[in-house]
Short mmCIF file of C-alpha atoms in Angstrom, two decimals:
data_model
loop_
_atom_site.label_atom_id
_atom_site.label_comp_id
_atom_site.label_asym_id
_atom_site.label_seq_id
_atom_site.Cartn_x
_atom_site.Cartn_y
_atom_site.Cartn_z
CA UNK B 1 156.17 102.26 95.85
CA UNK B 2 157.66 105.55 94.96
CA UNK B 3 159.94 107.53 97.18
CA UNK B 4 159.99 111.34 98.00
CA UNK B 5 163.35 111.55 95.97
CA UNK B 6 161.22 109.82 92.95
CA UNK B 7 158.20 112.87 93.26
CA UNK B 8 161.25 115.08 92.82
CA UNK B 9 162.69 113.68 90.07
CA UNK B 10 159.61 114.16 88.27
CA UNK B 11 159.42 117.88 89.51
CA UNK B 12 162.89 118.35 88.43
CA UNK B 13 162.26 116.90 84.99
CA UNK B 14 159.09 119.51 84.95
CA UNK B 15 160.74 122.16 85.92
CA UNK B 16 163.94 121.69 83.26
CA UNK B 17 166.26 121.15 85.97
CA UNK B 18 167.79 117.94 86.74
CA UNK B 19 170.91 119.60 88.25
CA UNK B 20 168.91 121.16 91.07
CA UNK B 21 170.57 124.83 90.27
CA UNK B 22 167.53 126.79 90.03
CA UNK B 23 165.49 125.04 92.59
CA UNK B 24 167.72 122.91 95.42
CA UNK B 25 166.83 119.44 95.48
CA UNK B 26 165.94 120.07 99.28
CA UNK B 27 163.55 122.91 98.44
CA UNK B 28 161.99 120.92 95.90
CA UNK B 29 161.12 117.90 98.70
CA UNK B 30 159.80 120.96 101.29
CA UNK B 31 157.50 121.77 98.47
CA UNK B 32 156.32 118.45 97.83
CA UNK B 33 155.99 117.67 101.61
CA UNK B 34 153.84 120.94 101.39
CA UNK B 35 151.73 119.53 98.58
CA UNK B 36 150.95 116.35 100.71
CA UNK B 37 150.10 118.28 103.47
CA UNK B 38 148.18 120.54 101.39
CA UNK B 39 145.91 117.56 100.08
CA UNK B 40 145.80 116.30 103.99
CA UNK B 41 144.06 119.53 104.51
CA UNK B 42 141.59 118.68 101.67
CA UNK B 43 140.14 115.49 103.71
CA UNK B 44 141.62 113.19 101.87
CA UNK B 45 142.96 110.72 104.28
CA UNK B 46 140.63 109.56 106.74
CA UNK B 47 142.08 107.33 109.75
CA UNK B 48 140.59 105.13 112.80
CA UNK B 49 141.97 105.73 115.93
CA UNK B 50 141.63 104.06 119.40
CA UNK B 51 142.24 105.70 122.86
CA UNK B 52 141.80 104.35 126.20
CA UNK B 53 139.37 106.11 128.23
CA UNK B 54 140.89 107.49 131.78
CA UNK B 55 138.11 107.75 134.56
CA UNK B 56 138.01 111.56 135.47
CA UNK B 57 140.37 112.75 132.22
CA UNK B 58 138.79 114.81 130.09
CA UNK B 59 141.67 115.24 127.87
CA UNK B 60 142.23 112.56 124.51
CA UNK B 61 145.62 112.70 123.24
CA UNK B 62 146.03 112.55 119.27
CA UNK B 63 148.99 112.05 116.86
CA UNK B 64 150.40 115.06 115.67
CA UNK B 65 149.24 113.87 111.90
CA UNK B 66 145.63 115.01 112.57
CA UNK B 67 144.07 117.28 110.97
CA UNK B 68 140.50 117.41 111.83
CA UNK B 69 138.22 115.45 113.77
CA UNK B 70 134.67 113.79 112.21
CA UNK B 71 133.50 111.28 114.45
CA UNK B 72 134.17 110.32 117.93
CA UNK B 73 132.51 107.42 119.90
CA UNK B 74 132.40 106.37 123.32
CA UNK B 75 132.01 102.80 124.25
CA UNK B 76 130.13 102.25 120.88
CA UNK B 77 127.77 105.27 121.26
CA UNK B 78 128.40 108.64 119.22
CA UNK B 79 129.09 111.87 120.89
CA UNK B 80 127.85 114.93 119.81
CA UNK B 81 130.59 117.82 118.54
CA UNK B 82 130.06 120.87 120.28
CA UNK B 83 132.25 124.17 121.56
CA UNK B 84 133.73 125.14 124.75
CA UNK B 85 131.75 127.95 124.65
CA UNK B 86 128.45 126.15 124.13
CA UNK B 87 129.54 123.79 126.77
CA UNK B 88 130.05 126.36 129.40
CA UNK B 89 126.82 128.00 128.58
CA UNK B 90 124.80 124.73 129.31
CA UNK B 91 126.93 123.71 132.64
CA UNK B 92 129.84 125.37 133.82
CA UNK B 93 131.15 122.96 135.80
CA UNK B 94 131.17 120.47 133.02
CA UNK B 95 135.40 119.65 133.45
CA UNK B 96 134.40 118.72 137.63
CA UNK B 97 131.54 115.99 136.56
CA UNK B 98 132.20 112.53 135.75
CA UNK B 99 129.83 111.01 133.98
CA UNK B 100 129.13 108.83 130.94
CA UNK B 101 130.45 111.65 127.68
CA UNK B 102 128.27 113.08 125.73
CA UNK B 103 130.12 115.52 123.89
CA UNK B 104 134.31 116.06 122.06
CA UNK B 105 134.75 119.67 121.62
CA UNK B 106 135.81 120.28 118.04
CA UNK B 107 137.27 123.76 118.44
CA UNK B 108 140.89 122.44 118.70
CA UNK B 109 143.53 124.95 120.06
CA UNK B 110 145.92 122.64 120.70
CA UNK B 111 145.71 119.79 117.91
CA UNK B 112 146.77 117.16 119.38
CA UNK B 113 144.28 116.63 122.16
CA UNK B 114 140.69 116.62 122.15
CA UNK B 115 138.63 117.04 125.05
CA UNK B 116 135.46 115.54 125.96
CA UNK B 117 132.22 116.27 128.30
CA UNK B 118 132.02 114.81 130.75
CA UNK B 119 134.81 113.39 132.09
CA UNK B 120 134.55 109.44 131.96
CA UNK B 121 133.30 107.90 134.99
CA UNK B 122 135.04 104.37 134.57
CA UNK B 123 138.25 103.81 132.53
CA UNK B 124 138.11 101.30 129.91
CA UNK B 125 140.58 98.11 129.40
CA UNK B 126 144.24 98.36 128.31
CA UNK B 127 144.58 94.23 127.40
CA UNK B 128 144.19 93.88 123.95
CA UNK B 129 142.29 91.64 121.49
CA UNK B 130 143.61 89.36 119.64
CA UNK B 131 143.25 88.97 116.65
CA UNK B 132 142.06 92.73 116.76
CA UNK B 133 138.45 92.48 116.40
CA UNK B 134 137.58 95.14 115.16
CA UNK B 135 140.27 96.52 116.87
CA UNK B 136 143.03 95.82 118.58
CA UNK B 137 141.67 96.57 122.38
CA UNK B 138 138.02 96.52 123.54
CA UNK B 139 135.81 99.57 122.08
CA UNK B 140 133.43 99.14 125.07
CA UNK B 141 134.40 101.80 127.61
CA UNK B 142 136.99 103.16 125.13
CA UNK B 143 137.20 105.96 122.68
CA UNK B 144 137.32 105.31 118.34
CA UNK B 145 137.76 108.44 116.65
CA UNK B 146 137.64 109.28 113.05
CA UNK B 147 139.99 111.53 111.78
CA UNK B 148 141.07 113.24 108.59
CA UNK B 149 145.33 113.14 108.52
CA UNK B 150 148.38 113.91 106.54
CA UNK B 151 150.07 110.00 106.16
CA UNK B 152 153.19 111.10 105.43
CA UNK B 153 155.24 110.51 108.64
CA UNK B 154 158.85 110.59 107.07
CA UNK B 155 159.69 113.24 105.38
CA UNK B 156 163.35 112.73 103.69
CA UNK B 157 163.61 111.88 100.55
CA UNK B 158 164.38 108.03 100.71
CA UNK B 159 160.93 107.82 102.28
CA UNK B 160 158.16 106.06 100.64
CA UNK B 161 155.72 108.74 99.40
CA UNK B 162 152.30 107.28 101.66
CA UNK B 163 149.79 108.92 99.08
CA UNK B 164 148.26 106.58 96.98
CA UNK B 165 150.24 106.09 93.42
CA UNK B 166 147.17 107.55 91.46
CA UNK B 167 147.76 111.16 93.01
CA UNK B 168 151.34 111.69 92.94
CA UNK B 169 150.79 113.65 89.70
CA UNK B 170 148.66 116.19 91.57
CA UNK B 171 151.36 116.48 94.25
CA UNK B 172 153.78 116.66 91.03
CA UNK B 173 152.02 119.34 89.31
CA UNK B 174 151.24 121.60 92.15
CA UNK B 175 154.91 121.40 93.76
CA UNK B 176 155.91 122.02 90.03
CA UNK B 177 153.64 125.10 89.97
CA UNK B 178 154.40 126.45 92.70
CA UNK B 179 158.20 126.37 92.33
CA UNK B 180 158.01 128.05 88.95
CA UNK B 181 155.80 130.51 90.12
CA UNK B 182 157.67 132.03 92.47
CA UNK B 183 159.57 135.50 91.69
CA UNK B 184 162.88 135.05 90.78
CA UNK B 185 165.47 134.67 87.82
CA UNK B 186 163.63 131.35 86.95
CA UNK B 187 159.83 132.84 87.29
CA UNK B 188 157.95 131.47 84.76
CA UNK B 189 153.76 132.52 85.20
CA UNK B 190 152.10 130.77 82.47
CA UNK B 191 153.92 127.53 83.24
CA UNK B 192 152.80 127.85 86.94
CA UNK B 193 149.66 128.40 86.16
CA UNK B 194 149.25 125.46 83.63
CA UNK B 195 150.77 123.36 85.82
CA UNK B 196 148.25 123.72 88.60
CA UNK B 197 145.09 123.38 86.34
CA UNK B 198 146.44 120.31 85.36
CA UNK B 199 146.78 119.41 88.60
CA UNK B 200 142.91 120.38 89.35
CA UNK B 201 142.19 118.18 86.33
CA UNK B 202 142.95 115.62 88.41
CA UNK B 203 141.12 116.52 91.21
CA UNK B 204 138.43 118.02 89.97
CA UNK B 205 137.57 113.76 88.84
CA UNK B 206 137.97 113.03 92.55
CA UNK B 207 136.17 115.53 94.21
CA UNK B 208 133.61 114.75 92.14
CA UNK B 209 133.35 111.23 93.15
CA UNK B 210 133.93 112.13 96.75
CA UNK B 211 130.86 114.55 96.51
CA UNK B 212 128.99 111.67 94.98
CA UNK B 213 130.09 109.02 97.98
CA UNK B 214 128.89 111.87 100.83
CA UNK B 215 125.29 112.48 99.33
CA UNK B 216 124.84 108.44 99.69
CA UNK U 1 150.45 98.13 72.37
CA UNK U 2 153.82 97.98 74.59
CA UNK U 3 155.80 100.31 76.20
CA UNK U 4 158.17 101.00 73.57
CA UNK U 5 155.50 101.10 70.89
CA UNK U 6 153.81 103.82 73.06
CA UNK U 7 157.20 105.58 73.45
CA UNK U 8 157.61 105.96 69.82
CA UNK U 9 154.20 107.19 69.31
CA UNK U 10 154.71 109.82 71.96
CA UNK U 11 157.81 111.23 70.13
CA UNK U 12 156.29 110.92 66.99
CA UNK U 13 153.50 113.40 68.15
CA UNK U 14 156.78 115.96 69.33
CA UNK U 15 158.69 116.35 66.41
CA UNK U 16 161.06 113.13 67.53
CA UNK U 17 163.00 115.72 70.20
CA UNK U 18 164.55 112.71 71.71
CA UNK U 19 167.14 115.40 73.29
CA UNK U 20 164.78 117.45 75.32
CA UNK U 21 162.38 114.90 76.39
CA UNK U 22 164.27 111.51 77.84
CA UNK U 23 162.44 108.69 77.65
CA UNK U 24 162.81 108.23 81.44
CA UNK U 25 160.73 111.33 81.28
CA UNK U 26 158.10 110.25 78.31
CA UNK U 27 157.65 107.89 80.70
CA UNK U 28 157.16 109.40 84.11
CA UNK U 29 155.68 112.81 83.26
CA UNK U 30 153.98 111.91 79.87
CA UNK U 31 152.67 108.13 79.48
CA UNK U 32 151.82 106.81 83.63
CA UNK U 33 149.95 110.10 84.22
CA UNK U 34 148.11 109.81 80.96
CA UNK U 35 147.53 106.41 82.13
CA UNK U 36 145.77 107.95 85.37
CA UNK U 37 143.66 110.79 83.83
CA UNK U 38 142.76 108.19 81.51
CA UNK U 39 141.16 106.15 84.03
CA UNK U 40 139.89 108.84 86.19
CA UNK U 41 137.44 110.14 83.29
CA UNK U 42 136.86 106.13 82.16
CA UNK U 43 137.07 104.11 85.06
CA UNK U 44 135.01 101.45 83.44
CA UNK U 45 138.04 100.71 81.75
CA UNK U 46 139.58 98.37 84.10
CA UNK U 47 137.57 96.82 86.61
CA UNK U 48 138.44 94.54 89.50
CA UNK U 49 137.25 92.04 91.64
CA UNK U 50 139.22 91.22 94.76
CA UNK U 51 138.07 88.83 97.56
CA UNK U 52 138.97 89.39 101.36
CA UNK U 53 138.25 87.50 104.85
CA UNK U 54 136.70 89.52 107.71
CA UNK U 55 136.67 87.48 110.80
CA UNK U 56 133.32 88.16 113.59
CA UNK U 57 133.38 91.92 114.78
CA UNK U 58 136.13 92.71 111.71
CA UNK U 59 134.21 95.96 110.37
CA UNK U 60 137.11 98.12 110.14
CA UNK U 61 139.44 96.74 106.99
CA UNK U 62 141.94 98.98 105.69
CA UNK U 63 142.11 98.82 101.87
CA UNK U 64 145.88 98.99 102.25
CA UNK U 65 146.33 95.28 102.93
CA UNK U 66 144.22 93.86 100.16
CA UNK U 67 147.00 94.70 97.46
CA UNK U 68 144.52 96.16 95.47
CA UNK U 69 145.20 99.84 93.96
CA UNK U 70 141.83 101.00 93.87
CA UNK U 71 140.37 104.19 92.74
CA UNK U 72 138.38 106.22 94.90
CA UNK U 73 135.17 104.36 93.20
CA UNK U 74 134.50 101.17 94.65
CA UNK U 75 131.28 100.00 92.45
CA UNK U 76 129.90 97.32 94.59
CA UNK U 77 130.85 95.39 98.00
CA UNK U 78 129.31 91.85 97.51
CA UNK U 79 128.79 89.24 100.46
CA UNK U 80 130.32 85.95 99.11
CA UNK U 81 132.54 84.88 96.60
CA UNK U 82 131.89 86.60 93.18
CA UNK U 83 135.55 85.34 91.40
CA UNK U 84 134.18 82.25 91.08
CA UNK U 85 131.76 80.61 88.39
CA UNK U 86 128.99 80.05 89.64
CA UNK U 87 129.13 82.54 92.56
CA UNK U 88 130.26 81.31 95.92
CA UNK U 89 128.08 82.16 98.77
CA UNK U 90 129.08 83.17 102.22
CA UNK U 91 127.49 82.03 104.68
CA UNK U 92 124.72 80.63 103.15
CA UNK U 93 123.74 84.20 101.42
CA UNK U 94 125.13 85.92 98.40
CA UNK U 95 123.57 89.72 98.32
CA UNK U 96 124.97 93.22 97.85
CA UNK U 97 125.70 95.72 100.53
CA UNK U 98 124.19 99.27 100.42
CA UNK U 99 126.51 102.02 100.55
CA UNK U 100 126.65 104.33 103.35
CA UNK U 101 128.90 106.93 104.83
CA UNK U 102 130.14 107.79 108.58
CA UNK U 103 128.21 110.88 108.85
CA UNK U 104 125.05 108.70 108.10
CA UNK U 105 125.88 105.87 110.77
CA UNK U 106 126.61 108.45 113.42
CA UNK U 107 122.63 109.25 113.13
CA UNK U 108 122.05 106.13 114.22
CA UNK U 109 123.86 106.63 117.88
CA UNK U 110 125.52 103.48 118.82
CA UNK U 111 125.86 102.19 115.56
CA UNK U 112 129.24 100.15 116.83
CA UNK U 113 128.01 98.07 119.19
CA UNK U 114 125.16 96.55 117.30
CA UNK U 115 126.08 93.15 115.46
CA UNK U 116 124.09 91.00 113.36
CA UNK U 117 125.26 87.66 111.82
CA UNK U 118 124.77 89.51 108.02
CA UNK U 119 125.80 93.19 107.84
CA UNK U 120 123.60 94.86 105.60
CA UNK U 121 126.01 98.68 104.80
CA UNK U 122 129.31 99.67 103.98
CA UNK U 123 131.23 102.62 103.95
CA UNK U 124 133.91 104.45 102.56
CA UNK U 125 136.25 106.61 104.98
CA UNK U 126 138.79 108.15 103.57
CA UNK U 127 140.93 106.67 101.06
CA UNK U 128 141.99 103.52 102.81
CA UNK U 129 138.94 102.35 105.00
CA UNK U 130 136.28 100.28 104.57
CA UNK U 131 133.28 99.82 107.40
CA UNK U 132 131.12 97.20 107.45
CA UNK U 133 127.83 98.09 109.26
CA UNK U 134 126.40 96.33 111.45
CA UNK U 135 129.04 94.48 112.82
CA UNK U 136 129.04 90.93 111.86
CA UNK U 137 128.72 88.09 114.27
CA UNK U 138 129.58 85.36 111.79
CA UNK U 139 132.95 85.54 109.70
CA UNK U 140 132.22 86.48 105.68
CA UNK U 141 134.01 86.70 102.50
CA UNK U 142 133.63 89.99 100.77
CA UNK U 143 134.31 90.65 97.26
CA UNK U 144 134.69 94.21 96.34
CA UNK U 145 134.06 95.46 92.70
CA UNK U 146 136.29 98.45 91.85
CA UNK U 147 138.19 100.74 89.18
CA UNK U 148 141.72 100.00 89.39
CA UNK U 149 144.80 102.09 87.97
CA UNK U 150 146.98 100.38 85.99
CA UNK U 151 150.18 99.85 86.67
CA UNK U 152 153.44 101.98 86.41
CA UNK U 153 155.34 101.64 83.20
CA UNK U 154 158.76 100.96 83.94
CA UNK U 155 161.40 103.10 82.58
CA UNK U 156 164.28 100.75 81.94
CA UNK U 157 164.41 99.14 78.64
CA UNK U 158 163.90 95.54 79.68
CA UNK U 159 160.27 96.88 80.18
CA UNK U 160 159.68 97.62 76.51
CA UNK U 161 157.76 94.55 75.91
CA UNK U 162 155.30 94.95 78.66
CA UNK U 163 151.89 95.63 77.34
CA UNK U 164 150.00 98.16 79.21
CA UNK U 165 146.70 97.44 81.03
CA UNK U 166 144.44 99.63 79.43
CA UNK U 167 142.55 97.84 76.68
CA UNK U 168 143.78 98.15 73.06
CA UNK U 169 140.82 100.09 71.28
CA UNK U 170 142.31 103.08 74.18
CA UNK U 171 145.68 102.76 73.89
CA UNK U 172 146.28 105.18 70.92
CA UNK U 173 144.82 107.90 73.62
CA UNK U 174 147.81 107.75 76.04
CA UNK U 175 150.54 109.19 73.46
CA UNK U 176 148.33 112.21 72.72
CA UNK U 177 147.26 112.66 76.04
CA UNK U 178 151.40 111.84 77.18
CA UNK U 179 152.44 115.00 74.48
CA UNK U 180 150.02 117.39 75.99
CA UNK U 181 151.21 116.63 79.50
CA UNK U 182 155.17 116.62 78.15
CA UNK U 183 154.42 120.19 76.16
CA UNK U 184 154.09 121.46 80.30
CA UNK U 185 157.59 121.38 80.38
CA UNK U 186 158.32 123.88 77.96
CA UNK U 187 156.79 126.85 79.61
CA UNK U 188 155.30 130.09 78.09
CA UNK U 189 153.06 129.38 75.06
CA UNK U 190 153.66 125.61 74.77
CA UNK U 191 152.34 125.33 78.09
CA UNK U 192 148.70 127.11 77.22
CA UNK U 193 148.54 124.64 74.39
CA UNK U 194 148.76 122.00 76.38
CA UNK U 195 145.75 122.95 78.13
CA UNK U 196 144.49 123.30 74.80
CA UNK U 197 144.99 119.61 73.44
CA UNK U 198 143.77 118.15 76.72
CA UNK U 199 140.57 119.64 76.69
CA UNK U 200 140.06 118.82 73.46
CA UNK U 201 140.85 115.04 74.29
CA UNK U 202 139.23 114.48 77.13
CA UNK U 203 136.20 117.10 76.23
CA UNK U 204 134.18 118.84 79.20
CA UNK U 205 131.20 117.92 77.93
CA UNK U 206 132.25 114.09 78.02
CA UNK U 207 133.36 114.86 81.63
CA UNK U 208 129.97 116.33 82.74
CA UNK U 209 128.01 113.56 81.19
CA UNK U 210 130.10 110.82 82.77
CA UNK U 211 129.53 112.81 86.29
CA UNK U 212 125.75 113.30 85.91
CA UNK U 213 125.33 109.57 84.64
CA UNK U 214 127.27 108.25 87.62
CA UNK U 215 125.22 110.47 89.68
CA UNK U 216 121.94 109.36 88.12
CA UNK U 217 123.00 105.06 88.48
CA UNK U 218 123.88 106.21 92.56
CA UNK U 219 120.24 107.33 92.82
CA UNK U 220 119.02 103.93 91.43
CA UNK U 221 121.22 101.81 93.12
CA UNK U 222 120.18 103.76 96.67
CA UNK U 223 115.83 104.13 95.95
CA UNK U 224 116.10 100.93 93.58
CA UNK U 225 114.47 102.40 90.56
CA UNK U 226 114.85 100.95 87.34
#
């Protein structure tokens, strides 16, 4: 699998310098880290997360990879996203209940935790299942939540790039087009721009089929 | 063709600059991403089948452990054994699953806890997820039916005899489509021409029809007109 350091070789080869004295080879792996995070944001990379339920804790923690939440479901059942504001509106004491959840609020301001009404009024079990069926502790009284994320824990350039092979030419291209679009002694527009409809090239085929999967 | 054979007919198609363009780099930036745009606007060119195991209650797989570089399009997700000849079923049954997505099964409210011995859905989260709906209460073999990408090209010369995946009538694509990408790298006014050659390879009205055909076989698959 390609590493970080092998993206920017290719960027470096784009961008006519393999001696890193335009562009430092450390700038050039911030901008690819960028461009996978960049993609993250795009919905991409969807992952399936399980939390243990706390009796009377509203509060879900998350990894600090998420992006975005699109389903969460309690013992089994989905709950409904909603806001803090339309929350409060319907019951204000929402946070003192405990009760079975019904709701995750979705407007994050702090991204890794996700809160949910009401409270749970039972916690769910810690011993896990195995072999993990479909998971590796018991959904029932437990949270799964679907989230959009940005894979790429490790970020130095000896780390295996986690985007699939087939789009490390989009994160190629844009980190290319961005670097050589930016003002300077080595600005070069045209290229830039070239560089990222290439990239969208690319995409654009993807999207596309992602569209296609969503109406189904 | 081979790797070097492709090589050659990349240079041939810039003037032989063997200077400016490496063949580390006709490689990496030229021939493996023609490859992939190759295979994102035919997919049909390579197509897969790949079997896996789910155990009872296994509907979450992650696509990451089957080995398998698949493209976003997975054509089909098949209950039994469909490597074989004749068809192994599983089970008992050999059908196809319908396709369905997470937004759909959260309609359905507690979509997760119901089982059946036969799950009848599956959907695609994300790039690396597969979920089987409803959960099964009998273990299955699934085969799954998708575009792959080829592999990498190596760039050291011991991989000059490796033929590439793509099927021969294609291959004399992948250097023009490799010089167009390569011409990037010169910047002002070689760089618009790029642009130039691509779209005239890979031409937008082929795009659009391959989209809207796709789109239209979806629709049959889903209300099973013919």
């Amino acid at each position: 699998m390609a590493t970080i350091g092998d993206l920017v070789t290719r960027v470096a080869l784009l961008l006519q310098d393999e001696d890193h004295s335009a562009w430092p080879e450390d700038q050039k792996r911030t901008q690819v880290i960028e461009e996978i995070q960049r993609l993250s944001r795009e919905g991409l990379f969807g992952e399936i997360l399980w939390r243990n339920a706390v009796a009377g804790t509203r509060s879900v923690s998350l990894p600090s990879t998420v992006i975005s939440i699109e389903s969460m479901l309690y013992d089994g059942k989905t709950l409904r996203p909603t806001t803090e504001r339309a929350l409060a509106t319907k019951d204000e004491s929402w946070e003192q209940r405990s009760q079975r959840p019904q709701y995750y609020l979705n407007d994050l301001a702090d991204q890794e935790t996700v809160y949910v009404a009401p409270p749970p009024l039972v916690s769910g079990s810690l011993v896990p299942e195995l072999p993990p069926l479909p998971l590796m502790w018991k959904i029932d009284d437990n949270f799964i939540i679907f989230t959009t994320d940005n894979p790429q824990g490790s970020e130095g350039l000896g780390q295996e790039c986690q985007v699939t092979e087939w789009m490390h030419d989009i994160l190629v291209f844009r980190a290319s087009s961005r670097l050589s679009g930016y003002k300077g002694d080595y600005q070069d527009e045209e290229k830039s721009v070239m560089m990222d409809k290439i990239a969208e090239l690319f995409l654009s085929v993807i999207n596309k089929d992602l569209e296609l999967n969503a109406r189904v | 063709m081979n790797v070097s054979q492709l090589v050659s007919k990349t240079y041939a198609k810039m003037e032989n600059n063997t200077t400016f363009w490496t063949r580390e780099e006709v490689i990496l930036n030229g021939l493996n991403p023609a490859q992939r745009l190759l295979m994102l606007y035919k997919p049909e060119l390579i197509v897969t089948k790949t079997t896996i195991s789910l155990s009872e209650d296994q509907c979450f797989y992650d696509l990451r452990t089957s080995g398998t570089n698949l493209l976003v399009r997975l054509q089909r997700v098949i209950v039994g054994d469909a490597t074989t000849d004749p068809v192994t079923p599983s089970q008992g049954r050999f059908y196809r699953l319908r396709t369905a997505t997470i937004n759909g099964l959260r309609t359905k409210g507690d979509w997760l806890k119901k089982r059946a011995p036969y799950p009848t859905h599956y959907a695609r989260y994300g790039m690396f997820w597969l979920v089987i709906y409803p959960r099964q209460s009998l273990s299955h073999t699934l085969t799954l039916i998708a575009n792959a990408i080829p592999a990498a090209l190596g760039t050291g010369l011991e991989s000059g005899n490796t033929e590439v995946d793509i099927p021969e009538s294609w291959n004399n694509l992948l250097p023009e489509i490799a010089a167009a990408l390569l011409l990037l790298k010169e910047g002002a006014g070689e760089s618009s021409e790029s642009i130039r050659m691509l779209s005239s390879i890979l031409s937008k009205e082929d795009i659009e029809g391959i989209t809207k055909k796709l789109a239209s076989t979806q629709k049959k698959i889903i209300y099973g007109k013919k």
